[in-house]
Amino acid sequence: MAFFMPEETFLLQSRRLARSRRVQTVQHIAGAVMLIASALTHLTDPHSHHVVLPVLELLAGVALIGTAIVEKVRKTHPRVGWVELAGSAMMFVEAFAKLQQPHKLAFYILSFIPPIMLLIFGLFDARIRHALYMRANDERFEMKQRIVLPPKKVAWDGLRAYRVTEKELELHHTDGNIRRLSLKDVKNREEAVAWAVTQFERRGLVAQ
């Protein structure tokens, strides 16, 4: 079957990733509150001679809470994850604070791994959000729902019909085989289904 249609891509929103991000944000805010409280304790202690680190802790905690509030009310997605970047900054401050305590070198190294990973996630937030998609070209239909796993691919050749259920897209082959693509994790399900159905019908598939 030759279609000669331009390749089109639809971005999927993951319920699992959205839920994970909400939990992570709550954890960051809880950590920020504790960090701010600790910083204020040190800054108001007349016997404490440490000023720079508590000030950094205070600034990092306030920045994270402020960023989380802005992220909550904002409707568009920026190119980077500002909450993750603010959380990374806060965790870097905590890691530097641990350098003031007697520990083994391995402990110091491990303390910097989480903020570095969070920094990477923040910097590449847009790429992560664009990593989940449905795609249609002349040869096949693709659906990628896991960042670390390859997309599921179904060639147009041999397909005759489609069916939309509550949890799946079904692609029916002429030999009777059915390829099922899960919709359970798709947050923007209605838009995704409408886009997929348009692609199916353009290529002559009939609804079951």
Short mmCIF file of C-alpha atoms in Angstrom, two decimals, residues 120-206:
data_model
loop_
_atom_site.label_atom_id
_atom_site.label_comp_id
_atom_site.label_asym_id
_atom_site.label_seq_id
_atom_site.Cartn_x
_atom_site.Cartn_y
_atom_site.Cartn_z
CA ILE A 120 19.70 16.64 33.94
CA PHE A 121 15.96 15.91 34.08
CA GLY A 122 15.24 19.63 34.47
CA LEU A 123 17.46 20.66 31.56
CA PHE A 124 15.98 18.04 29.25
CA ASP A 125 12.36 18.36 30.44
CA ALA A 126 11.09 19.34 26.99
CA ARG A 127 12.80 16.37 25.36
CA ILE A 128 11.32 14.02 27.95
CA ARG A 129 7.82 15.39 27.30
CA HIS A 130 8.34 14.96 23.53
CA ALA A 131 9.59 11.39 23.94
CA LEU A 132 6.07 9.91 24.15
CA TYR A 133 4.12 10.04 20.92
CA MET A 134 2.00 8.51 18.19
CA ARG A 135 3.39 8.77 14.67
CA ALA A 136 2.05 7.94 11.23
CA ASN A 137 4.03 7.79 7.99
CA ASP A 138 3.74 6.00 4.67
CA GLU A 139 4.95 2.69 6.08
CA ARG A 140 3.51 2.30 9.57
CA PHE A 141 1.77 3.56 12.68
CA GLU A 142 3.92 3.97 15.81
CA MET A 143 3.08 4.47 19.47
CA LYS A 144 5.71 5.15 22.14
CA GLN A 145 4.54 5.22 25.78
CA ARG A 146 7.73 4.44 27.72
CA ILE A 147 10.84 6.59 27.62
CA VAL A 148 13.25 3.67 27.98
CA LEU A 149 11.41 1.26 25.65
CA PRO A 150 11.19 1.36 21.84
CA PRO A 151 7.90 2.35 20.19
CA LYS A 152 5.37 -0.23 19.11
CA LYS A 153 5.14 -0.31 15.32
CA VAL A 154 2.36 -1.62 13.09
CA ALA A 155 2.79 -1.67 9.30
CA TRP A 156 -0.17 -0.40 7.28
CA ASP A 157 0.21 -3.25 4.83
CA GLY A 158 -2.26 -5.97 5.80
CA LEU A 159 -4.46 -3.79 8.04
CA ARG A 160 -8.15 -3.63 7.20
CA ALA A 161 -9.97 -2.14 10.22
CA TYR A 162 -9.66 -0.45 13.62
CA ARG A 163 -11.62 -0.43 16.84
CA VAL A 164 -11.46 1.98 19.79
CA THR A 165 -12.25 0.56 23.22
CA GLU A 166 -12.11 2.20 26.62
CA LYS A 167 -8.54 1.04 27.22
CA GLU A 168 -7.10 0.17 23.81
CA LEU A 169 -6.72 0.87 20.13
CA GLU A 170 -7.27 -2.33 18.16
CA LEU A 171 -5.77 -2.72 14.68
CA HIS A 172 -7.26 -5.63 12.75
CA HIS A 173 -5.28 -7.48 10.07
CA THR A 174 -6.73 -9.22 7.05
CA ASP A 175 -5.53 -12.57 8.45
CA GLY A 176 -7.60 -12.08 11.62
CA ASN A 177 -4.78 -11.05 13.91
CA ILE A 178 -5.40 -8.05 16.19
CA ARG A 179 -2.71 -5.66 17.40
CA ARG A 180 -3.68 -3.90 20.64
CA LEU A 181 -2.19 -0.58 21.75
CA SER A 182 -2.96 0.46 25.32
CA LEU A 183 -4.56 3.82 26.11
CA LYS A 184 -4.65 3.40 29.90
CA ASP A 185 -1.71 5.73 30.57
CA VAL A 186 -2.69 8.38 28.01
CA LYS A 187 -3.82 11.52 29.79
CA ASN A 188 -4.97 13.38 26.66
CA ARG A 189 -6.95 10.34 25.47
CA GLU A 190 -9.73 12.10 23.55
CA GLU A 191 -7.33 14.14 21.44
CA ALA A 192 -5.07 11.12 20.90
CA VAL A 193 -7.94 8.90 19.76
CA ALA A 194 -9.30 11.57 17.41
CA TRP A 195 -5.85 12.01 15.84
CA ALA A 196 -5.33 8.25 15.46
CA VAL A 197 -8.78 7.69 13.93
CA THR A 198 -8.05 10.41 11.37
CA GLN A 199 -4.83 8.63 10.40
CA PHE A 200 -6.60 5.27 10.15
CA GLU A 201 -9.43 6.55 7.97
CA ARG A 202 -7.05 8.41 5.66
CA ARG A 203 -5.48 5.05 4.91
CA GLY A 204 -8.73 3.26 4.22
CA LEU A 205 -9.22 1.43 7.52
CA VAL A 206 -12.86 0.96 8.53
#
